[in-house]
Each structure stands twice: as structure tokens, then as C-alpha cells.
Coordinates of C-alpha atoms and ligand atoms in Angstrom, one line a residue:
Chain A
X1 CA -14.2 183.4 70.0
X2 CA -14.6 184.7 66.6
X3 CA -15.2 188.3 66.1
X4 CA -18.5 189.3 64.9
X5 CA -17.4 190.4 62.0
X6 CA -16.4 187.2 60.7
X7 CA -19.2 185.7 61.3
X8 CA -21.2 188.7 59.6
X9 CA -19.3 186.9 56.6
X10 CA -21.2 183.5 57.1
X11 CA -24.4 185.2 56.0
X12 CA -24.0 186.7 52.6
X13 CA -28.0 188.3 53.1
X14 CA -26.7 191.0 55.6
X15 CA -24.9 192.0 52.7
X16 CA -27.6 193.1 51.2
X17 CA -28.7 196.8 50.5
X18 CA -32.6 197.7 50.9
X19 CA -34.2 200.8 50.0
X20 CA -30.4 202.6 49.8
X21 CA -29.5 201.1 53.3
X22 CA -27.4 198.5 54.4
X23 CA -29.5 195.7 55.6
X24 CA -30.4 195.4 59.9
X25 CA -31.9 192.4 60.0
X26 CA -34.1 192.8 63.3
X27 CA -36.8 190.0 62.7
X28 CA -34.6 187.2 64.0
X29 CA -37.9 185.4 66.1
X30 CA -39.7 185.3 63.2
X31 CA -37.0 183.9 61.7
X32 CA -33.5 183.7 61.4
X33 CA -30.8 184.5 58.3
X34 CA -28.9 180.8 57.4
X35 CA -25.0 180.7 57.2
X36 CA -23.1 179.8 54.0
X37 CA -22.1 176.0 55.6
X38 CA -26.5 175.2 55.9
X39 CA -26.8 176.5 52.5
X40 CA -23.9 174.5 50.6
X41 CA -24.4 171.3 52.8
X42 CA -28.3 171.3 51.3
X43 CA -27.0 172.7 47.8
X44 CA -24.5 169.3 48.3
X45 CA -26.9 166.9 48.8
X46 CA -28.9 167.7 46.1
X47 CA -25.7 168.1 43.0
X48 CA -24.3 164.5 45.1
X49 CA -26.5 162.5 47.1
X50 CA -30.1 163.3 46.3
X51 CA -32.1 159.7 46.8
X52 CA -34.7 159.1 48.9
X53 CA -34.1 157.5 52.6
X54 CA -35.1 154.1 54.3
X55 CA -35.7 152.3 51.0
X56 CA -33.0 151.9 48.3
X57 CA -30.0 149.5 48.4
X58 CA -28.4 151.6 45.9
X59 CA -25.9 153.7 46.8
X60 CA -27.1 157.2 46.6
X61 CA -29.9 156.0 48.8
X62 CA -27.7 154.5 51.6
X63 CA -25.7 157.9 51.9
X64 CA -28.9 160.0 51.7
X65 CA -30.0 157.9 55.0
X66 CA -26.9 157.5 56.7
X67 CA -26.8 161.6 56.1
X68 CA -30.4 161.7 57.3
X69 CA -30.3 159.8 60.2
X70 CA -26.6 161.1 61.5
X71 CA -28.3 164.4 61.3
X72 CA -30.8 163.5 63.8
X73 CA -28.5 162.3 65.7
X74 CA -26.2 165.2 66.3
X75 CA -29.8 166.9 66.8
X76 CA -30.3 164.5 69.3
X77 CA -27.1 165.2 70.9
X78 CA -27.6 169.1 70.4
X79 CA -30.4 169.3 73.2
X80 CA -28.9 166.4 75.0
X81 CA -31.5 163.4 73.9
X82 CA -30.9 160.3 75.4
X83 CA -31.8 158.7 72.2
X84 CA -32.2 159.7 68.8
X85 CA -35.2 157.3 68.6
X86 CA -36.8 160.4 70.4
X87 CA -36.3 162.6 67.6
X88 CA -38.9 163.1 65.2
X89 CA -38.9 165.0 62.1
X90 CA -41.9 167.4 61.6
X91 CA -42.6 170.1 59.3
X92 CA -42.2 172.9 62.6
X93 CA -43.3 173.6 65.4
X94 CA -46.2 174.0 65.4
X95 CA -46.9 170.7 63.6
X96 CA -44.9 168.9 66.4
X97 CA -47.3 170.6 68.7
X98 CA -50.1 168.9 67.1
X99 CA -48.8 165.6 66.7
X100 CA -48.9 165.5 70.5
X101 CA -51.9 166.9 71.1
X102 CA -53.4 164.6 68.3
X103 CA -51.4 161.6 69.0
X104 CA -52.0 162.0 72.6
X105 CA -54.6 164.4 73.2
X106 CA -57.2 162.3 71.7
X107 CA -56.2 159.0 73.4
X108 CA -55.9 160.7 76.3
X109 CA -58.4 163.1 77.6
X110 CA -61.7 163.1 78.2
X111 CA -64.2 164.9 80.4
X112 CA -63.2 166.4 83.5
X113 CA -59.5 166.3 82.7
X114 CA -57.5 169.3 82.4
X115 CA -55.0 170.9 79.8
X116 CA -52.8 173.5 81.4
X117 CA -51.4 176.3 79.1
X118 CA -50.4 180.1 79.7
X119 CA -51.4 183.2 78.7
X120 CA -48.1 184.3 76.8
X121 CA -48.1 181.3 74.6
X122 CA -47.7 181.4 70.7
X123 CA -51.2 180.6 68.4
X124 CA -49.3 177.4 67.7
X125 CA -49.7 176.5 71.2
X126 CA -53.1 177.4 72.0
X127 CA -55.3 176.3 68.9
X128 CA -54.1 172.6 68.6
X129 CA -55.3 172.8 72.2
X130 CA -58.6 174.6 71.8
X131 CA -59.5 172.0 69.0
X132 CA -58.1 169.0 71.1
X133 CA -60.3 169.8 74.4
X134 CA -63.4 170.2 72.3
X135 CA -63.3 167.0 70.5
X136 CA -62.4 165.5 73.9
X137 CA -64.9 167.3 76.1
X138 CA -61.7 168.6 78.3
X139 CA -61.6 171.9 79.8
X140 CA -58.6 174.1 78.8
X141 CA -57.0 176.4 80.9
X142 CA -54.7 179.1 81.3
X143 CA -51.9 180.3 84.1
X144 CA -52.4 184.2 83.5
X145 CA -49.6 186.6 83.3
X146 CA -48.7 189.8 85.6
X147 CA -48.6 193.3 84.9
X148 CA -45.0 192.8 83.9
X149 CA -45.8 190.0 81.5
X150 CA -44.3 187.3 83.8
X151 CA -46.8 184.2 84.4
X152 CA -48.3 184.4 87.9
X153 CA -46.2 181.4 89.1
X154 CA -48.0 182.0 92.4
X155 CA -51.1 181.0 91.1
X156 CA -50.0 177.4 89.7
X157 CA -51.2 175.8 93.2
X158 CA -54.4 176.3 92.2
X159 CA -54.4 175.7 88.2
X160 CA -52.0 172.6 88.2
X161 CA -54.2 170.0 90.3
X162 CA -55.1 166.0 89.8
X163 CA -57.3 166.6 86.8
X164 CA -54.4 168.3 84.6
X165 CA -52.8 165.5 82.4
X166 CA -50.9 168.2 80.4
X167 CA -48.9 171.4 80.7
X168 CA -47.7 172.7 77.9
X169 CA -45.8 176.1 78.2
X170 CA -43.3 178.1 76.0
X171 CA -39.5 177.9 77.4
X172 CA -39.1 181.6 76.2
X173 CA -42.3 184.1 74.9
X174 CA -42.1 185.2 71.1
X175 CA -43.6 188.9 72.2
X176 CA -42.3 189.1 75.9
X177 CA -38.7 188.0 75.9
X178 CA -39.7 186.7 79.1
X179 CA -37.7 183.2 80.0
X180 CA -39.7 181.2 81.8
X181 CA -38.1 178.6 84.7
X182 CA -39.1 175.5 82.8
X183 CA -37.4 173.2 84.6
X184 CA -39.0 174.2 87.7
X185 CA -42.2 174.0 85.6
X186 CA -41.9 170.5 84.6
X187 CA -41.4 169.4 88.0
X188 CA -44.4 171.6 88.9
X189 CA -46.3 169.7 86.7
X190 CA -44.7 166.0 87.3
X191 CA -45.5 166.5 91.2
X192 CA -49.2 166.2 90.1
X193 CA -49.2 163.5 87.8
X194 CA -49.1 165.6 84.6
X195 CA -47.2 165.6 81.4
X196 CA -44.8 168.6 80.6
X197 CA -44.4 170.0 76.9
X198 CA -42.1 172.7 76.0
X199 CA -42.6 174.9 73.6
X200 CA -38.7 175.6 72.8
X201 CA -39.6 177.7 69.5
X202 CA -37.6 180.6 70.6
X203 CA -35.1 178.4 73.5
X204 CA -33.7 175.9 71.4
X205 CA -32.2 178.8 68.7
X206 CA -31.2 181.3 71.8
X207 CA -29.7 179.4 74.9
X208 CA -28.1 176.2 76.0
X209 CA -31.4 173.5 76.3
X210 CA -30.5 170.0 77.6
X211 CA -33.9 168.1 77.8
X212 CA -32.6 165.5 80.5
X213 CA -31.7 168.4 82.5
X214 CA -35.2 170.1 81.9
X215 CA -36.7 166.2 82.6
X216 CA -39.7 167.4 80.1
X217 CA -41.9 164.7 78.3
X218 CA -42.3 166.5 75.2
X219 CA -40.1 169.7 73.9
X220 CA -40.9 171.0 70.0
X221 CA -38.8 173.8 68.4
X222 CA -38.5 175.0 64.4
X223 CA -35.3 174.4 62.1
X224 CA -35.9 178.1 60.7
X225 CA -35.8 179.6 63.8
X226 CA -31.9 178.6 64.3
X227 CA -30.2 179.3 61.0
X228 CA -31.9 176.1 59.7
X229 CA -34.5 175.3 56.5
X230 CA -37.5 176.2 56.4
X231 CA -39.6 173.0 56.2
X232 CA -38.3 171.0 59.3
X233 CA -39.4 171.3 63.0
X234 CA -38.7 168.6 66.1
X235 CA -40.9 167.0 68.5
X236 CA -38.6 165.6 71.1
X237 CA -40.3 163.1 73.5
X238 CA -39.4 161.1 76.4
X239 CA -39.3 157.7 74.7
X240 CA -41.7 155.9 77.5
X241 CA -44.3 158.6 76.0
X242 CA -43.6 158.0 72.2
X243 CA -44.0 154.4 72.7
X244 CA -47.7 154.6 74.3
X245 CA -48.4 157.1 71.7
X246 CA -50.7 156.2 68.3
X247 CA -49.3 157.2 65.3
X248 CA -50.2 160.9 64.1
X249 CA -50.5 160.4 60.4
X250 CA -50.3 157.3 58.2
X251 CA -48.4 155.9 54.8
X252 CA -45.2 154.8 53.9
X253 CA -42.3 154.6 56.1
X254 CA -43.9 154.8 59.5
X255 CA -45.2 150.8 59.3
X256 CA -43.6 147.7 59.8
X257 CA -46.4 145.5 57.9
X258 CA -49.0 147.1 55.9
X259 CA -52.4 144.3 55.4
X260 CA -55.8 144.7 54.2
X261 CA -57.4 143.7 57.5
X262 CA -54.6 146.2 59.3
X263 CA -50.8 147.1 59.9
X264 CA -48.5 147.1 62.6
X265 CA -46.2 150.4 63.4
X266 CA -42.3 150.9 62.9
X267 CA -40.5 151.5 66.2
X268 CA -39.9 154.9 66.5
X269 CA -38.7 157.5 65.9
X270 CA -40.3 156.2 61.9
X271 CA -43.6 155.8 63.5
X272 CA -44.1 159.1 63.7
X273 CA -42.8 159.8 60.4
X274 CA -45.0 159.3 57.7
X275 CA -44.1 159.8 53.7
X276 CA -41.0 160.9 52.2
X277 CA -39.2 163.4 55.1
X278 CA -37.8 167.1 54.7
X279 CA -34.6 165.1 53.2
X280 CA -32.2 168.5 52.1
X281 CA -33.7 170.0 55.0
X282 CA -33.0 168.1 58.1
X283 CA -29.3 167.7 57.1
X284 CA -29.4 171.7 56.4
X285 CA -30.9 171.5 60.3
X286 CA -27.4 169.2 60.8
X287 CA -25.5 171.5 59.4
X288 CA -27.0 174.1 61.5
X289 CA -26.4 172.6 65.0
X290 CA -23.2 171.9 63.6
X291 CA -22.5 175.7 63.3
X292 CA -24.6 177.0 66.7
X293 CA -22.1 174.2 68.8
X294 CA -19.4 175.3 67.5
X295 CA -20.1 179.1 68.4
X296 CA -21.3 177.8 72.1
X297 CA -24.5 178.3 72.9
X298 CA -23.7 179.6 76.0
X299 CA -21.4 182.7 74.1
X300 CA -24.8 183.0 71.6
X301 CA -27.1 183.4 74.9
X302 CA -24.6 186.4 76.2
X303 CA -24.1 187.9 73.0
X304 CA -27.9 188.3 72.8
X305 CA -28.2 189.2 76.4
X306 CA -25.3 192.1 75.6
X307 CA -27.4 193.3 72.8
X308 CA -30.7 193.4 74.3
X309 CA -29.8 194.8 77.2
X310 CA -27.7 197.9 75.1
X311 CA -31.4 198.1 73.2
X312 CA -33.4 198.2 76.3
X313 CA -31.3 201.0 77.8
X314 CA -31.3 203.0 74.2
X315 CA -34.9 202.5 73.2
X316 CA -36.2 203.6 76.7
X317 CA -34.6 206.8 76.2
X318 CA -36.9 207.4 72.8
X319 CA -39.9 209.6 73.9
X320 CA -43.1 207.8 74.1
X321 CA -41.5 204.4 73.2
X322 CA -42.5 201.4 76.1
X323 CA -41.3 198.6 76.0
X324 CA -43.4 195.3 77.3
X325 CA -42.1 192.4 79.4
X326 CA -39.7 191.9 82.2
X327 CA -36.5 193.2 82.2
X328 CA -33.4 192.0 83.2
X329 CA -31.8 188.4 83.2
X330 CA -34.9 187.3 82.3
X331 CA -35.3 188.9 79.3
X332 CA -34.4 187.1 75.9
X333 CA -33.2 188.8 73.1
X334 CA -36.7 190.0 72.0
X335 CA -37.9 193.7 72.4
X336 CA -41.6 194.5 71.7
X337 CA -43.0 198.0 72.2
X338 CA -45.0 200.8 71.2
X339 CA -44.5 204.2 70.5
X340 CA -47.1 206.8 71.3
X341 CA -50.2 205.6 69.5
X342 CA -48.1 205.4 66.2
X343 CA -49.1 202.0 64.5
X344 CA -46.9 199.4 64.5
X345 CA -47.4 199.3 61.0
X346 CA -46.7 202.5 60.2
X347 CA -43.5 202.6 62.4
X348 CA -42.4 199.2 60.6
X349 CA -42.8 200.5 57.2
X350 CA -40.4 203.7 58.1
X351 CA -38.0 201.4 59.7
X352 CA -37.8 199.2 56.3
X353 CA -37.3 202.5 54.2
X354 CA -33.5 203.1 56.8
X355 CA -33.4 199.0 55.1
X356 CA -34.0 198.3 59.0
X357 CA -36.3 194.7 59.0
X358 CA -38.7 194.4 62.2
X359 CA -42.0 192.5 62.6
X360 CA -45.1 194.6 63.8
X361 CA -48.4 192.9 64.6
X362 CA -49.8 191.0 67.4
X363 CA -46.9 188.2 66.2
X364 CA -49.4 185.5 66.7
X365 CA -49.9 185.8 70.4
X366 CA -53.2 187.9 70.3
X367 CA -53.5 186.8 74.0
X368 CA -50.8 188.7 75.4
X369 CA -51.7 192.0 73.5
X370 CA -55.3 191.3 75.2
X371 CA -53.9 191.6 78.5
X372 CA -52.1 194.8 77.6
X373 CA -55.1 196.6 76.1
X374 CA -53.2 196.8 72.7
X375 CA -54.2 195.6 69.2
X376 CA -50.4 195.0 67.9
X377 CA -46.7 196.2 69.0
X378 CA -43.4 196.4 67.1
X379 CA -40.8 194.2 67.5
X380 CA -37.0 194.0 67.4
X381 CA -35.4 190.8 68.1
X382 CA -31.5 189.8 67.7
X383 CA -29.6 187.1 67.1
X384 CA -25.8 186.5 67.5
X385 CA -24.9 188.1 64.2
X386 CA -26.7 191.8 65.1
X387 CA -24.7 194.7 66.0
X388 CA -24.5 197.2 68.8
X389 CA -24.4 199.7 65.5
X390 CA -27.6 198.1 64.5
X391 CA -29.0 198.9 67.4
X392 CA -28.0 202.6 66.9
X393 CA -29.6 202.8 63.7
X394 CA -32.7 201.1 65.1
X395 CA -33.2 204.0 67.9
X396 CA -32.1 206.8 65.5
X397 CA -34.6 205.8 63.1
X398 CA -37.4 205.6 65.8
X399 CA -36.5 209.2 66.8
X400 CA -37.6 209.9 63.0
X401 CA -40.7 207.8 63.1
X402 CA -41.2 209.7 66.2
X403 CA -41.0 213.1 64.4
X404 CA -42.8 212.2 61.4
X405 CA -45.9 211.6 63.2
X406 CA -45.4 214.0 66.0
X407 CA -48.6 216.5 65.2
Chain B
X1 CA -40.8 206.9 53.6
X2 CA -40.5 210.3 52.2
X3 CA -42.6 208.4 49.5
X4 CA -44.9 206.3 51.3
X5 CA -45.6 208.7 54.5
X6 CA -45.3 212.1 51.8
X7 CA -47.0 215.5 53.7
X8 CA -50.8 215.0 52.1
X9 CA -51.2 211.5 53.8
X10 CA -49.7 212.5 57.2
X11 CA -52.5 215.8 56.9
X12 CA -55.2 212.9 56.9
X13 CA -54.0 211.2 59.0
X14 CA -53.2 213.4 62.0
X15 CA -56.1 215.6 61.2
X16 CA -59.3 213.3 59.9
X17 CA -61.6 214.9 57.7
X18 CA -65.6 214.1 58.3
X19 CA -64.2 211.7 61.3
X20 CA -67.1 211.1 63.6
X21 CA -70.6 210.2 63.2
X22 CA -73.7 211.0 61.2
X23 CA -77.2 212.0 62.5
X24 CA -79.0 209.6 60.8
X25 CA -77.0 207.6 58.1
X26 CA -78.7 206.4 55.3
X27 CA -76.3 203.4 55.5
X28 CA -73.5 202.8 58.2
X29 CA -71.3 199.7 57.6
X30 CA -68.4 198.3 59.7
X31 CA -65.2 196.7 58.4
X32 CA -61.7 195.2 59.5
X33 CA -58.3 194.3 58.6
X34 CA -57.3 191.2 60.3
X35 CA -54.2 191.3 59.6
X36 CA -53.4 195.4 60.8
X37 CA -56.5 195.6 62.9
X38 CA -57.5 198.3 61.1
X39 CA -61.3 199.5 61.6
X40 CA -63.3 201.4 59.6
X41 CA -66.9 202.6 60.2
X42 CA -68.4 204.8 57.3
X43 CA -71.6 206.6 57.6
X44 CA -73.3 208.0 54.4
X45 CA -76.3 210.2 53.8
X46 CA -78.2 209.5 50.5
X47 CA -80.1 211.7 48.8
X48 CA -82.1 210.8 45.0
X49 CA -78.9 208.8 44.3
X50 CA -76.2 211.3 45.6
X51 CA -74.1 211.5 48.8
X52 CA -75.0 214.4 50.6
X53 CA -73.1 213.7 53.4
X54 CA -70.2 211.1 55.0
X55 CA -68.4 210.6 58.3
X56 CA -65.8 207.9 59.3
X57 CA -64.5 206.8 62.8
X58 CA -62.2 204.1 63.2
X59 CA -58.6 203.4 64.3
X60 CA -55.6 202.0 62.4
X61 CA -52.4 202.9 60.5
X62 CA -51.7 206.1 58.8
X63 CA -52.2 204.1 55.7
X64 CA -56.3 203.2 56.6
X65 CA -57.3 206.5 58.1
X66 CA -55.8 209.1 55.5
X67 CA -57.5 206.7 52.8
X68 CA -61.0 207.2 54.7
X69 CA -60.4 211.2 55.8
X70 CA -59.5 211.3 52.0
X71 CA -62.3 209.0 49.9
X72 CA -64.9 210.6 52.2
X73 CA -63.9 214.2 51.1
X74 CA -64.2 212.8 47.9
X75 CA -67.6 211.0 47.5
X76 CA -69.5 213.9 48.5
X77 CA -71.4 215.3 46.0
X78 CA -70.8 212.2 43.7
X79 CA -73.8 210.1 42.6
X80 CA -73.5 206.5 43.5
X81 CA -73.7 205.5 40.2
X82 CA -70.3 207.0 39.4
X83 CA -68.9 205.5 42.8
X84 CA -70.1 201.9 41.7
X85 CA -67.2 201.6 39.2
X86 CA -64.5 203.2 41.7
X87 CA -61.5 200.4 41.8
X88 CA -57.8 200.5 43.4
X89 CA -56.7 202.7 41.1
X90 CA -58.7 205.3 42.2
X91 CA -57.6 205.4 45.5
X92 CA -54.5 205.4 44.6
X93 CA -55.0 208.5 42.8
X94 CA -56.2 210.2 45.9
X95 CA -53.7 208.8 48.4
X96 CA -50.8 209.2 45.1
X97 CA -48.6 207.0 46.5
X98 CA -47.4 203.4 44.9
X99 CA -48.3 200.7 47.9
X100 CA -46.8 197.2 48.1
X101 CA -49.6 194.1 48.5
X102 CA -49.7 193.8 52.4
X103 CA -50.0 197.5 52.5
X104 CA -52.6 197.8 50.1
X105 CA -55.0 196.2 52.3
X106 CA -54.9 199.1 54.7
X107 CA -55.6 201.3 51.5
X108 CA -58.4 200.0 50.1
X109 CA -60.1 199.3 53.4
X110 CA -62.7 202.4 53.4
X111 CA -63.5 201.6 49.7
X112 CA -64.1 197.9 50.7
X113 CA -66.5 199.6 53.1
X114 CA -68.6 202.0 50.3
X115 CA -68.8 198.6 48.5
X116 CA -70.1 196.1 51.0
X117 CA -72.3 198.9 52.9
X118 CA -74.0 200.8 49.6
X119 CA -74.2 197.5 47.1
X120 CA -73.5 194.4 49.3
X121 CA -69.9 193.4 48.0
X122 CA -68.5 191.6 50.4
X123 CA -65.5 190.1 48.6
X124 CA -64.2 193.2 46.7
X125 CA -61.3 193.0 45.9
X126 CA -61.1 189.9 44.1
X127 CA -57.7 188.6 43.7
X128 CA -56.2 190.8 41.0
Ligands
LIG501 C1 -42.8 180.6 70.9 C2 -43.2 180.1 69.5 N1 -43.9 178.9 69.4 C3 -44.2 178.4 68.2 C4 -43.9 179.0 67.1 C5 -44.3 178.4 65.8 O1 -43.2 178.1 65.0 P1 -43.5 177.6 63.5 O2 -44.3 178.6 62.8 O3 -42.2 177.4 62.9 O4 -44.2 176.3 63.6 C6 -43.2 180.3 67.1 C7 -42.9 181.0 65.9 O5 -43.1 182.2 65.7 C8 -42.9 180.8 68.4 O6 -42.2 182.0 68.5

């Protein structure tokens, strides 16, 4: 394996200096720096090959689609897709979230059926949800979590019955670092007749994901979350479900036939994919599955894991500072926490002036904070390219934070 | 941070000024910041045209509550008249500090208060 410091060299932005300080980039789950081979192999496409996909015969055009669509492919291959028909381009996330619940949602529910969610999930996983079940006249509800932050698995008996037709969890929480067992949640959710979608936001980037494996229906994650573009996200789904599905949004490239009395679909994964695509950035996502691979996913997980764990064990000694979430193997590499009744704002603000980046708010998961009695925390969160010196100059400038406000 | 967090604002902040409540405010208004979850409630006392009294209570950054410990020091006594053309700048003055946009917010928080409680402005500030 490479050493760190090498691949410190693939991201010419830790270079940089802010406020007098080397940069420590510590807002990786918000989202993540992008290595020199995403950059030049988007800067490349637009100085050689820029031409827009599916339509020309001319030359550019073919290359631009043959680039396109072989970057969807090793995508595909990435989270171990079956097909690459069950790939679809979004713009993130969160979009790819709402293409289901859209696409789906409103075919699908009605009154008296159920939508299953969590309490730890992401904005992007609630709302489309909220908005879905009251144009539908379903009832949405939520698997609570512990005082830990773990979800109360042993109250799913009781939530996950005949009427749910959906349950749609995250893989790993933004604010908790908590990693949930989603395969065992999918089959939870099969075993009563319901749908499974993954929210893989924070997964996909930070541990090996094989969707077969997981047997999900639908699984979304974001290209800027894993040293991809902003401007691309992924809605995987099991091809059976794609099929029955109606398109989200409609225009060019997702029909066959286009009439005045009507039009008929293309086959997917094009049906979902309406208008000219995220060209540059989907193969910039290529490129960026290109790079994760070859690092392992499995050596990015324990590197993480390595780092986390060292922060746990050095933040924990900073007086006043408490962490939230469960420790341990199940912990991702995300640490959220407070410190006294310092604001999070106030501690973030200190932090950027030692050129030291973290997020501070409720990090669009206002639910969890709820639960903990807490308007907003601060949070830390690493990626394969952070440092166990980082992580020294995280809790050393804490300890100052600390002693500014002490009174 | 030295800048930003300099000796007068942490005074503010870790020991409010007129933090607490009024007897019987001549107008008490309530505001937010979404985004920090700042809160703000100022209470003013009103008498032919001139703040007699003020009081805040609220919770929020260091930012928020030294601008409210600070503007309520400095409104009383002041006729409302002169307070109707206070802008940005000066708070600024008082807190004496340069603030970046998102930050701003948190500053200008207990002014957006004296506005929307004493005249009805609801949407100061404009984008500037
Ligand atoms: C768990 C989780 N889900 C969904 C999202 C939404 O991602 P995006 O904003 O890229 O759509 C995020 C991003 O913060 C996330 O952490």
C-alpha cells in the first residue's frame, strides 16, 4: 500500500495554507477533497472530447458516449451491479432519493400503507418522504434511536408489518458514525413484503458496498462525497423495480418515440434520464472509482477506522468535550460532539483560524439533535488522506477553544 | 481568532449585560437564526420617544449574544429616532471586529430584532 504521504500528493488542496496554517481538512462527510487523476480526466474531456452523448454520429460524440457510458459501467461494477442498465445518473443523492419516492411513491402508495424511515436519517431522506405520504394519504413512520444513537432494532417487529411497502434507511449516519446492519435490514424488510432503499451517502465513499450482497431494491449515494464532481449522484435499483417504475422527469433522451397523442419510454437506465446528463462529471465520478479501487476499499475502511478510533480516544480526554454515537466497530469515521455549552459555531470558527476545516450545525439531521436535547454539534470527519497529526492539532486546538471560553 | 473572539466580545459574551427580562416592555419581540439557532428576545421600555430601559435573553454563539449584551447597553438613552437609521455598520463598530457573510448573521441578529419589534421590518437586511 502506498504511504500516506504519497497520496497526500494526489490532492494538491491539502497543500493549501489558511489563516497562517497548514490546511486539516476535517469536513470530509460534507464533502470530500478530489485527486489530481478526477480533475485532469474532466479537464480532458473538455480540451478533447467535449460533445454531447446519445445523439451525434460524429466522432467527438461517439467518444463522449462510449466515455459516458464505460463510466457507468465501472460504477456499476464499483458496488457490484448486476447490470449497468441499473445505474442511473442523478444530480446526488438526494435527487436519487426523490426519483424513487416520486417515480414510485406516487404509483405506489395510498392510504393505509406504510413508509418506514429512522430517526438518524439525513433531511434528504426524510422530506421527499414527508411530501410523498401526504400527497398519497400514507402514514410515515420512524424506527427511533437509543440513548447511544443506535436504531432500536428491537423495535422493528412492531414498525415493519404488512402495510409497510418501503424502508428506506441510511447504510451509515452523517452525525452518528453509527453503521447500521443493512443487509440484515433489507432482509428485515423483504420478509414483510416491503421494498429496501439505502441511503449509501456516507457507505458507498467509506467501506466496501456490493448491492447483490446487501440484496437492496434501491441504494443512492453522491459523486462529491467520494473524491468525485459535484453535480452527479446514483440511484441504483434492482432492475425488476426500474422496469415497473414511471419515468421521474420528462424530455429528451429518456423516450423512445415522442407523438402528439403520447410517447413511449427508452429502456433503462435512459428512462430515467432526462436532458443532457452531468457529461464531465460522471466520467470525473469514473475516474474516481478508478482511484478508490485501486486504494481497496477495504484498506480505506481501516484507515478511517485507525483514525477515528485514535480521535475518539484523544478527544475524550478534552475536558467537557462528549462525543455522540456508538463507539467501537460500529463507528464510521465521523466524530460529532460538544464541548461544554460552547457553540458549535463558535468552536468551528477557532478551529478554522489553526486553518483546521470542521462542520458545525445540526448537519441536516435536525432529528437526531432532537433526541439529544441539542440544537447543533461539531463535527470532525476523515477520510483516507487525514493524518494521525491532524488529529493532534484537532484536540490541541479544542484545548484552546476550551480556554478561550473557560469563564 | 485573536481577531474574531478579541477580549471585549468574550466580556459580553460570558457576562451578558441587561440579560433577563423587563417588567412591563413597551415592546418585546422574538427572533431566530435558522441556520446557528441563535435566539434573541429583546425587551424595550419606551418613554416620549426614548429607551429608558432594555433587557435580552436568548441563547446562541458568542457572536449573537455579545452583539445583544452590547446594542442593549447602547440604545439606552437613545431616542428611537436616531436608532431608526442604525445599519451593519454600526454594529460593527460596537462589536469592532470584521465578520465574514455566514457570521454576520449571528451579528446583526439583535438589530434585526430592534427593527422588526419597534418599526415592523421584517426583512432587514436586504441583500446588500
Ligand atoms: C447520509 C446522507 N444522506 C444524504 C445526503 C445528501 O447528499 P447530497 O446533498 O449530495 O444529495 C448526505 C449528505 O450530507 C448524507 O450524509
Amino acid at each position: 500500500m502506498t504511504s500516506i504521504e504519497t497520496i497526500r500528493k494526489d490532492f494538491p488542496i491539502l497543500q493549501r495554507v489558511v489563516n497562517g496554517h497548514q490546511l486539516a481538512y476535517l469536513d470530509n462527510a460534507a464533502t470530500s477533497q478530489k485527486p489530481l487523476a478526477v480533475l485532469q480526466a474532466m479537464d480532458d474531456y473538455y480540451r478533447n472530447t467535449n460533445a454531447n452523448v446519445h445523439r451525434g454520429v460524429h466522432t467527438l460524440s461517439e467518444e463522449a458516449t462510449a466515455q459516458y457510458e464505460g463510466a457507468r459501467g465501472r460504477i456499476g461494477r464499483f458496488i457490484n451491479a448486476g447490470s449497468s442498465k441499473e445505474i442511473i445518473f442523478t444530480r446526488n443523492a438526494t435527487e436519487a432519493i426523490n426519483l424513487v419516492a416520486y417515480s414510485w411513491g406516487l404509483d405506489n402508495l395510498g392510504p393505509g400503507d406504510e413508509v418506514l424511515i429512522t430517526e438518524m436519517e439525513h433531511h434528504a431522506n426524510i422530506v421527499p418522504w414527508q411530501l410523498i405520504c401526504q400527497r398519497t394519504g400514507a402514514t410515515l413512520r420512524y424506527v427511533p434511536i437509543d440513548a447511544q444513537g443506535s436504531l432500536r432494532l428491537d423495535l422493528l417487529d412492531e414498525l415493519l408489518t404488512e402495510r409497510t411497502r418501503l424502508f428506506a434507511f441510511v447504510a451509515m449516519s452523517n452525525v452518528l458514525g453509527a453503521i447500521n446492519p443493512a443487509a440484515e435490514l433489507v432482509a428485515r424488510a423483504h420478509a414483510v413484503g416491503a421494498l429496501a432503499l439505502v441511503d449509501a451517502a456516507q457507505s458507498v465513499p467509506h467501506m466496501p458496498v456490493d448491492v447483490q450482497a446487501l440484496d437492496c431494491d434501491f441504494l443512492v449515494f453522491s459523486s462529491h462525497k467520494m473524491c468525485g464532481p459535484t453535480g452527479v449522484g446514483v440511484l441504483y435499483g434492482r432492475r425488476a423495480a426500474l422496469e415497473e417504475m414511471s419515468p421521474f422527469m420528462g424530455g429528451g433522451d429518456m423516450i423512445r418515440e415522442v407523438h402528439m397523442d403520447g410517447s413511449r419510454w427508452n429502456s433503462l437506465p435512459w428512462k430515467f434520464e432526462a436532458g443532457t446528463p452531468a457529461i464531465a462529471e460522471v466520467i470525473g465520478l469514473g475516474a474516481a472509482v478508478d482511484y478508490l479501487s485501486n486504494l481497496g476499499m477495504g484498506w480505506v475502511r481501516e484507515q478511517e477506522h485507525a483514525l477515528v478510533s485514535y480521535a475518539v480516544e484523544k478527544l475524550t480526554q478534552v475536558e467537557g468535550l462528549r462525543i455522540i454515537g456508538p463507539s467501537g466497530e460500529q463507528r464510521s469515521g465521523v466524530a460529532a460532539f460538544t464541548l461544554a455549552d460552547i457553540h458549535p459555531h463558535d468552536i468551528a470558527a477557532i478551529l478554522d483560524s489553526e486553518g483546521i476545516a470542521i462542520r458545525a450545525g445540526h448537519h441536516c439531521a435536525q432529528p437526531i439533535h432532537d433526541h439529544f436535547g441539542i440544537a447543533a454539534t461539531a463535527r470532525a470527519s476523515f477520510y483516507f488522506y487525514n493524518t494521525f497529526e491532524e488529529v493532534d492539532r484537532l484536540a490541541a486546538a479544542l484545548e484552546k477553544v476550551q480556554s478561550v471560553f473557560s469563564f | 481568532m485573536d481577531q474574531l473572539y478579541r477580549e471585549a466580545i468574550l466580556d459580553h459574551y460570558k457576562y451578558p449585560r441587561h440579560k433577563g427580562h423587563l417588567d412591563e416592555p413597551d415592546v418585546s419581540y422574538h427572533d431566530h437564526n435558522p441556520f446557528c439557532g441563535d435566539e434573541i428576545t429583546l425587551e424595550l421600555q419606551i418613554v416620549d420617544g426614548i429607551v429608558t430601559d432594555a433587557a435580552f435573553d436568548g441563547r446562541g454563539c458568542a457572536i449573537s449574544q455579545a452583539s445583544a449584551s452590547m446594542m442593549t447597553e447602547e440604545i439606552i438613552g437613545k431616542p428611537l429616532e436616531e436608532l431608526r437609521s442604525w445599519t451593519k455598520e454600526d454594529i460593527l463598530d460596537l462589536l469592532g471586529i470584521e465578520i465574514g457573510p455566514v457570521r454576520l448573521k449571528c451579528a446583526l441578529l439583535p438589530l434585526k430584532a430592534l427593527k422588526a419589534g419597534v418599526w415592523g421590518v421584517e426583512d432587514w437586511p436586504h441583500d446588500e
